[in-house]
mmCIF file of C-alpha atoms in Angstrom:
data_model
loop_
_atom_site.group_PDB
_atom_site.id
_atom_site.type_symbol
_atom_site.label_atom_id
_atom_site.label_comp_id
_atom_site.label_asym_id
_atom_site.label_seq_id
_atom_site.Cartn_x
_atom_site.Cartn_y
_atom_site.Cartn_z
ATOM 1 C CA MET A 1 -73.434 -24.135 -38.928
ATOM 2 C CA THR A 2 -70.289 -23.451 -37.397
ATOM 3 C CA THR A 3 -67.772 -26.220 -37.533
ATOM 4 C CA PRO A 4 -67.495 -27.736 -34.035
ATOM 5 C CA LEU A 5 -64.243 -28.003 -32.354
ATOM 6 C CA THR A 6 -64.673 -31.324 -31.408
ATOM 7 C CA ASP A 7 -64.985 -34.911 -33.535
ATOM 8 C CA ARG A 8 -67.630 -36.348 -30.675
ATOM 9 C CA ALA A 9 -67.237 -39.634 -32.542
ATOM 10 C CA ALA A 10 -63.190 -39.646 -32.365
ATOM 11 C CA LEU A 11 -63.093 -38.500 -28.564
ATOM 12 C CA ILE A 12 -65.958 -42.008 -27.024
ATOM 13 C CA ARG A 13 -62.923 -44.262 -29.376
ATOM 14 C CA ASN A 14 -60.136 -42.323 -28.473
ATOM 15 C CA ARG A 15 -61.215 -42.780 -24.348
ATOM 16 C CA ALA A 16 -62.603 -46.170 -25.260
ATOM 17 C CA ARG A 17 -59.185 -47.213 -26.372
ATOM 18 C CA ALA A 18 -57.501 -45.791 -22.899
ATOM 19 C CA MET A 19 -59.021 -48.036 -21.019
ATOM 20 C CA ALA A 20 -57.261 -51.059 -22.061
ATOM 21 C CA ALA A 21 -54.463 -50.144 -20.611
ATOM 22 C CA PRO A 22 -55.085 -46.233 -18.403
ATOM 23 C CA VAL A 23 -52.858 -43.891 -17.697
ATOM 24 C CA THR A 24 -54.304 -42.221 -14.723
ATOM 25 C CA PHE A 25 -51.452 -39.137 -13.845
ATOM 26 C CA LEU A 26 -53.233 -36.433 -15.131
ATOM 27 C CA GLN A 27 -56.487 -37.268 -13.254
ATOM 28 C CA GLU A 28 -55.346 -37.987 -10.338
ATOM 29 C CA ALA A 29 -53.792 -35.528 -9.908
ATOM 30 C CA ALA A 30 -56.511 -33.199 -10.938
ATOM 31 C CA ARG A 31 -58.654 -35.254 -7.882
ATOM 32 C CA ASP A 32 -55.974 -34.143 -5.532
ATOM 33 C CA GLU A 33 -56.574 -30.202 -7.096
ATOM 34 C CA ILE A 34 -60.426 -30.858 -6.071
ATOM 35 C CA GLU A 35 -59.968 -32.493 -2.186
ATOM 36 C CA ASP A 36 -58.084 -30.121 -1.506
ATOM 37 C CA ARG A 37 -59.982 -26.920 -2.484
ATOM 38 C CA LEU A 38 -62.960 -29.241 -1.344
ATOM 39 C CA ALA A 39 -61.142 -29.578 2.578
ATOM 40 C CA LEU A 40 -60.944 -25.596 2.603
ATOM 41 C CA VAL A 41 -65.042 -25.244 2.573
ATOM 42 C CA LYS A 42 -66.070 -24.905 5.308
ATOM 43 C CA LYS A 43 -69.543 -25.899 4.509
ATOM 44 C CA SER A 44 -70.315 -30.153 3.728
ATOM 45 C CA PHE A 45 -72.270 -31.445 0.876
ATOM 46 C CA ARG A 46 -75.215 -33.514 0.928
ATOM 47 C CA ASN A 47 -76.182 -33.405 -3.054
ATOM 48 C CA PRO A 48 -73.340 -33.282 -5.350
ATOM 49 C CA ALA A 49 -73.132 -34.789 -8.529
ATOM 50 C CA VAL A 50 -69.379 -35.612 -10.783
ATOM 51 C CA ILE A 51 -69.012 -35.364 -14.689
ATOM 52 C CA ARG A 52 -66.558 -36.965 -15.574
ATOM 53 C CA ALA A 53 -64.938 -38.295 -18.678
ATOM 54 C CA PHE A 54 -63.497 -42.014 -17.470
ATOM 55 C CA GLY A 55 -64.419 -43.954 -14.560
ATOM 56 C CA GLY A 56 -62.814 -45.186 -11.342
ATOM 57 C CA VAL A 57 -60.749 -42.186 -10.642
ATOM 58 C CA TRP A 58 -64.551 -40.188 -10.459
ATOM 59 C CA ASP A 59 -66.602 -42.756 -9.337
ATOM 60 C CA ASP A 60 -65.452 -43.306 -6.004
ATOM 61 C CA PHE A 61 -64.479 -40.028 -5.052
ATOM 62 C CA LEU A 62 -67.835 -37.846 -3.458
ATOM 63 C CA PRO A 63 -69.673 -40.932 -1.727
ATOM 64 C CA GLY A 64 -73.556 -40.699 -3.111
ATOM 65 C CA ALA A 65 -72.572 -38.249 -5.836
ATOM 66 C CA GLN A 66 -74.335 -38.228 -9.191
ATOM 67 C CA VAL A 67 -71.465 -39.416 -11.594
ATOM 68 C CA ILE A 68 -72.535 -38.480 -15.198
ATOM 69 C CA ASP A 69 -70.473 -38.730 -18.424
ATOM 70 C CA ASP A 70 -69.411 -35.465 -20.364
ATOM 71 C CA GLN A 71 -71.791 -34.800 -22.241
ATOM 72 C CA GLU A 72 -73.251 -31.667 -24.737
ATOM 73 C CA THR A 73 -76.667 -32.189 -22.100
ATOM 74 C CA LEU A 74 -76.133 -32.687 -18.918
ATOM 75 C CA PRO A 75 -78.309 -35.042 -17.068
ATOM 76 C CA LEU A 76 -78.495 -32.820 -14.266
ATOM 77 C CA GLU A 77 -81.867 -32.279 -12.224
ATOM 78 C CA GLN A 78 -82.318 -27.671 -12.516
ATOM 79 C CA ASN A 79 -81.743 -26.912 -8.629
ATOM 80 C CA GLY A 80 -80.855 -30.032 -7.850
ATOM 81 C CA HIS A 81 -77.014 -30.418 -5.817
ATOM 82 C CA ASP A 82 -75.512 -28.064 -3.933
ATOM 83 C CA LEU A 83 -72.335 -29.251 -5.228
ATOM 84 C CA VAL A 84 -71.464 -30.289 -8.859
ATOM 85 C CA VAL A 85 -67.792 -31.213 -9.720
ATOM 86 C CA HIS A 86 -66.720 -30.269 -13.547
ATOM 87 C CA ALA A 87 -63.751 -32.827 -13.984
ATOM 88 C CA MET A 88 -60.831 -32.851 -16.593
ATOM 89 C CA CYS A 89 -63.624 -32.538 -19.172
ATOM 90 C CA LEU A 90 -64.679 -28.572 -20.413
ATOM 91 C CA HIS A 91 -61.163 -28.849 -22.596
ATOM 92 C CA TRP A 92 -62.949 -30.528 -24.858
ATOM 93 C CA ALA A 93 -66.173 -28.929 -25.058
ATOM 94 C CA ASP A 94 -67.662 -27.352 -28.149
ATOM 95 C CA ASP A 95 -69.611 -24.951 -25.071
ATOM 96 C CA PRO A 96 -68.407 -24.622 -22.623
ATOM 97 C CA VAL A 97 -69.962 -21.975 -21.171
ATOM 98 C CA GLY A 98 -73.206 -24.044 -22.367
ATOM 99 C CA GLN A 99 -72.243 -26.951 -19.961
ATOM 100 C CA LEU A 100 -71.494 -23.578 -16.635
ATOM 101 C CA ILE A 101 -74.917 -22.701 -17.214
ATOM 102 C CA GLN A 102 -75.973 -26.389 -17.179
ATOM 103 C CA ALA A 103 -74.328 -26.933 -14.251
ATOM 104 C CA ARG A 104 -75.337 -23.310 -12.404
ATOM 105 C CA ARG A 105 -78.822 -24.629 -13.413
ATOM 106 C CA ALA A 106 -78.293 -27.360 -11.534
ATOM 107 C CA LEU A 107 -77.143 -25.560 -8.673
ATOM 108 C CA ARG A 108 -79.099 -24.731 -5.855
ATOM 109 C CA PRO A 109 -78.618 -21.215 -4.096
ATOM 110 C CA ASP A 110 -75.238 -21.485 -2.456
ATOM 111 C CA GLY A 111 -73.795 -23.768 -3.947
ATOM 112 C CA LEU A 112 -70.418 -25.003 -5.188
ATOM 113 C CA PHE A 113 -68.706 -24.951 -8.740
ATOM 114 C CA LEU A 114 -65.584 -26.730 -9.325
ATOM 115 C CA GLY A 115 -64.218 -27.058 -11.711
ATOM 116 C CA VAL A 116 -60.916 -28.673 -13.092
ATOM 117 C CA MET A 117 -59.732 -28.790 -17.224
ATOM 118 C CA LEU A 118 -56.178 -28.571 -18.948
ATOM 119 C CA GLY A 119 -55.288 -25.227 -20.411
ATOM 120 C CA GLY A 120 -53.533 -23.043 -22.310
ATOM 121 C CA GLU A 121 -49.529 -23.548 -21.262
ATOM 122 C CA THR A 122 -50.077 -27.106 -21.519
ATOM 123 C CA LEU A 123 -47.882 -29.530 -23.612
ATOM 124 C CA HIS A 124 -46.488 -26.086 -25.189
ATOM 125 C CA GLU A 125 -43.587 -27.813 -25.811
ATOM 126 C CA LEU A 126 -44.800 -31.009 -28.330
ATOM 127 C CA ARG A 127 -47.582 -28.082 -29.727
ATOM 128 C CA ALA A 128 -43.796 -26.154 -30.684
ATOM 129 C CA SER A 129 -42.378 -29.758 -31.767
ATOM 130 C CA LEU A 130 -44.555 -30.692 -34.003
ATOM 131 C CA ALA A 131 -45.751 -27.324 -36.125
ATOM 132 C CA GLN A 132 -42.413 -26.931 -36.145
ATOM 133 C CA ALA A 133 -41.113 -30.538 -37.853
ATOM 134 C CA GLU A 134 -44.139 -29.623 -39.454
ATOM 135 C CA ALA A 135 -43.631 -27.018 -42.012
ATOM 136 C CA ASP A 136 -39.588 -28.199 -41.782
ATOM 137 C CA LEU A 137 -41.178 -31.094 -44.263
ATOM 138 C CA PHE A 138 -44.410 -29.543 -46.090
ATOM 139 C CA GLY A 139 -44.684 -26.128 -45.454
ATOM 140 C CA GLY A 140 -47.909 -25.977 -43.415
ATOM 141 C CA LEU A 141 -49.503 -26.552 -40.398
ATOM 142 C CA SER A 142 -52.621 -29.193 -39.429
ATOM 143 C CA PRO A 143 -54.527 -29.164 -36.721
ATOM 144 C CA ARG A 144 -52.689 -31.573 -34.205
ATOM 145 C CA VAL A 145 -53.433 -31.264 -30.568
ATOM 146 C CA ALA A 146 -56.899 -29.341 -29.187
ATOM 147 C CA PRO A 147 -56.645 -25.151 -28.326
ATOM 148 C CA MET A 148 -56.678 -25.353 -25.014
ATOM 149 C CA ALA A 149 -58.228 -22.037 -22.897
ATOM 150 C CA GLU A 150 -57.101 -19.411 -21.201
ATOM 151 C CA ILE A 151 -56.703 -18.468 -17.014
ATOM 152 C CA ARG A 152 -57.371 -14.629 -17.949
ATOM 153 C CA ASP A 153 -60.980 -16.098 -20.473
ATOM 154 C CA LEU A 154 -62.461 -18.535 -18.071
ATOM 155 C CA GLY A 155 -63.540 -15.867 -15.058
ATOM 156 C CA ALA A 156 -65.359 -14.183 -17.423
ATOM 157 C CA LEU A 157 -66.743 -17.449 -19.128
ATOM 158 C CA LEU A 158 -67.901 -18.227 -14.828
ATOM 159 C CA GLN A 159 -69.675 -14.814 -14.714
ATOM 160 C CA ARG A 160 -70.911 -14.931 -17.979
ATOM 161 C CA ALA A 161 -72.654 -18.353 -16.737
ATOM 162 C CA GLY A 162 -73.866 -16.229 -13.561
ATOM 163 C CA PHE A 163 -71.216 -17.562 -11.300
ATOM 164 C CA ALA A 164 -70.858 -15.382 -7.806
ATOM 165 C CA LEU A 165 -68.006 -14.743 -6.842
ATOM 166 C CA PRO A 166 -66.137 -16.731 -9.763
ATOM 167 C CA VAL A 167 -61.876 -17.580 -9.032
ATOM 168 C CA ALA A 168 -60.018 -18.560 -12.074
ATOM 169 C CA ASP A 169 -56.664 -20.027 -11.059
ATOM 170 C CA SER A 170 -54.036 -22.588 -12.389
ATOM 171 C CA VAL A 171 -51.020 -25.053 -11.753
ATOM 172 C CA ARG A 172 -48.900 -26.436 -13.337
ATOM 173 C CA LEU A 173 -47.537 -30.210 -13.390
ATOM 174 C CA THR A 174 -44.607 -30.973 -15.127
ATOM 175 C CA ALA A 175 -44.081 -34.533 -16.169
ATOM 176 C CA SER A 176 -40.477 -36.570 -17.330
ATOM 177 C CA TYR A 177 -40.003 -38.399 -20.838
ATOM 178 C CA VAL A 178 -37.337 -40.734 -21.823
ATOM 179 C CA ALA A 179 -38.354 -39.194 -24.880
ATOM 180 C CA PRO A 180 -40.735 -37.183 -26.968
ATOM 181 C CA LEU A 181 -42.432 -40.285 -28.803
ATOM 182 C CA GLN A 182 -43.439 -41.996 -25.045
ATOM 183 C CA LEU A 183 -45.040 -38.687 -24.293
ATOM 184 C CA MET A 184 -47.241 -38.931 -27.744
ATOM 185 C CA GLN A 185 -47.803 -42.433 -26.836
ATOM 186 C CA GLU A 186 -49.340 -41.909 -22.343
ATOM 187 C CA LEU A 187 -51.259 -39.021 -24.591
ATOM 188 C CA ARG A 188 -53.305 -42.318 -26.389
ATOM 189 C CA PHE A 189 -53.768 -44.302 -23.145
ATOM 190 C CA MET A 190 -54.822 -40.878 -21.626
ATOM 191 C CA GLY A 191 -56.889 -40.051 -24.049
ATOM 192 C CA GLU A 192 -56.109 -37.078 -24.636
ATOM 193 C CA GLY A 193 -54.704 -37.665 -28.548
ATOM 194 C CA ASN A 194 -56.003 -35.786 -31.627
ATOM 195 C CA ALA A 195 -59.513 -35.656 -31.441
ATOM 196 C CA LEU A 196 -60.158 -32.662 -33.596
ATOM 197 C CA HIS A 197 -63.205 -31.985 -36.330
ATOM 198 C CA SER A 198 -60.669 -30.487 -38.700
ATOM 199 C CA ARG A 199 -57.752 -32.219 -38.144
ATOM 200 C CA ARG A 200 -56.646 -34.619 -40.729
ATOM 201 C CA ARG A 201 -57.986 -37.477 -41.647
ATOM 202 C CA THR A 202 -55.280 -39.569 -43.458
ATOM 203 C CA PRO A 203 -52.511 -41.502 -41.671
ATOM 204 C CA THR A 204 -49.692 -39.192 -40.961
ATOM 205 C CA SER A 205 -45.529 -39.778 -42.206
ATOM 206 C CA LYS A 206 -43.386 -41.401 -39.620
ATOM 207 C CA ALA A 207 -41.345 -38.937 -40.553
ATOM 208 C CA LEU A 208 -42.849 -36.588 -38.936
ATOM 209 C CA PHE A 209 -42.979 -37.489 -35.568
ATOM 210 C CA GLN A 210 -39.367 -38.451 -36.257
ATOM 211 C CA ARG A 211 -38.558 -34.986 -36.624
ATOM 212 C CA ALA A 212 -41.322 -33.259 -34.141
ATOM 213 C CA SER A 213 -38.762 -36.009 -31.965
ATOM 214 C CA GLU A 214 -35.664 -34.419 -33.147
ATOM 215 C CA ILE A 215 -36.528 -30.480 -32.374
ATOM 216 C CA TYR A 216 -38.366 -31.492 -28.699
ATOM 217 C CA VAL A 217 -34.957 -32.951 -27.728
ATOM 218 C CA GLU A 218 -32.434 -30.072 -29.321
ATOM 219 C CA SER A 219 -35.226 -26.977 -27.689
ATOM 220 C CA PHE A 220 -36.574 -28.318 -24.372
ATOM 221 C CA GLY A 221 -33.698 -31.201 -23.636
ATOM 222 C CA GLU A 222 -32.809 -31.997 -19.834
ATOM 223 C CA ALA A 223 -29.383 -32.815 -19.317
ATOM 224 C CA ASP A 224 -29.475 -36.364 -18.290
ATOM 225 C CA GLY A 225 -31.408 -36.883 -21.945
ATOM 226 C CA ARG A 226 -35.880 -36.832 -21.086
ATOM 227 C CA VAL A 227 -37.752 -34.598 -21.986
ATOM 228 C CA PRO A 228 -40.281 -32.469 -19.711
ATOM 229 C CA ALA A 229 -43.829 -32.212 -20.632
ATOM 230 C CA THR A 230 -46.200 -29.152 -19.273
ATOM 231 C CA PHE A 231 -49.249 -30.044 -18.127
ATOM 232 C CA GLU A 232 -51.795 -26.967 -17.220
ATOM 233 C CA PHE A 233 -54.223 -27.319 -14.800
ATOM 234 C CA ILE A 234 -56.945 -24.363 -14.450
ATOM 235 C CA VAL A 235 -59.012 -24.608 -11.528
ATOM 236 C CA LEU A 236 -62.636 -23.239 -11.836
ATOM 237 C CA THR A 237 -65.029 -21.876 -8.573
ATOM 238 C CA GLY A 238 -68.173 -19.872 -8.424
ATOM 239 C CA TRP A 239 -71.304 -20.452 -6.627
ATOM 240 C CA ALA A 240 -74.426 -20.162 -6.995
ATOM 241 C CA PRO A 241 -75.439 -16.883 -5.664
ATOM 242 C CA ASP A 242 -77.500 -15.965 -2.608
ATOM 243 C CA ALA A 243 -78.222 -13.218 -0.627
ATOM 244 C CA SER A 244 -76.139 -14.670 2.460
ATOM 245 C CA GLN A 245 -73.086 -14.130 0.585
ATOM 246 C CA PRO A 246 -70.586 -11.089 0.368
ATOM 247 C CA GLN A 247 -71.346 -8.328 -1.569
ATOM 248 C CA PRO A 248 -69.778 -5.685 -3.551
ATOM 249 C CA LEU A 249 -69.959 -2.202 -2.259
ATOM 250 C CA ARG A 250 -72.262 0.731 -4.804
ATOM 251 C CA PRO A 251 -68.888 2.817 -5.920
ATOM 252 C CA GLY A 252 -68.129 5.883 -4.256
ATOM 253 C CA SER A 253 -69.593 4.024 -0.839
ATOM 254 C CA ALA A 254 -66.761 4.263 1.152
ATOM 255 C CA SER A 255 -66.162 6.368 4.218
ATOM 256 C CA LYS A 256 -62.160 5.727 4.615
ATOM 257 C CA ARG A 257 -60.422 6.866 3.030
ATOM 258 C CA LEU A 258 -57.390 4.229 1.662
ATOM 259 C CA ALA A 259 -54.675 5.887 1.928
ATOM 260 C CA ASP A 260 -55.589 6.335 5.323
ATOM 261 C CA ALA A 261 -55.727 3.018 6.027
ATOM 262 C CA LEU A 262 -52.345 2.485 4.585
ATOM 263 C CA GLY A 263 -50.994 4.163 6.262
ATOM 264 C CA ALA A 264 -49.517 6.957 3.008
ATOM 265 C CA GLU A 265 -49.111 10.264 1.974
ATOM 266 C CA GLU A 266 -51.582 11.224 -1.111
ATOM 267 C CA THR A 267 -50.417 13.034 -3.724
ATOM 268 C CA ARG A 268 -52.997 14.703 -5.389
ATOM 269 C CA LEU A 269 -52.238 14.053 -9.772
ATOM 270 C CA LYS A 270 -52.760 16.850 -12.190
ATOM 271 C CA ASP A 271 -55.288 17.881 -14.739
#
């Protein structure tokens, strides 16, 4: 049996602990991205659904929406929605394709899927610093930050899930912190602490975090003494197939030459 990526019980504990004093700026920035994408769609939605991990930020996002927690099996009615928003949960999913397939089945023809998740450039400064510190102190590495998908892979996942007109693009946000330890503390209150199934279960040495902080400042520190932290949002867009949508032309069916359209001179290649 394949070992899961995420320890689901630990993830739920982390999220519950975060709600005591939540840090929500990432969730709010992700919501703004989704709002911007929806504003560009010339279509009204009457039966939306929102899949999220945190209430508050997303619960009142779309009036009248069905709002559900992210789970392995999503309680969504087949063909029951014209819009599905997957909000900042996919980077913790053991089976992201399965999540996309379930969202696709929940959509009516020509329904829209919008997903936002953390991507592969997220916290690259912290990951590099922790890896170097652990190698320096203990001569090896252990899983501390969840591996996140690269944008080049996610468009293909949308296609595998059966979406038409799939698009994956990314947006970066850089936050600034007084010190690396402040970032590490805030991650706990974002609900983004270490919930990897393969994580070490013994307490982490304070020396590791101290050394990682030193490396972070040395490698990435800014002139004013603060340190940056990169967060990458990947936004996924796809449509449930419908006959009304633009269809690709059959290869070889073009009636005009590209060189003529561009006003360019065509150069024949040697055999």
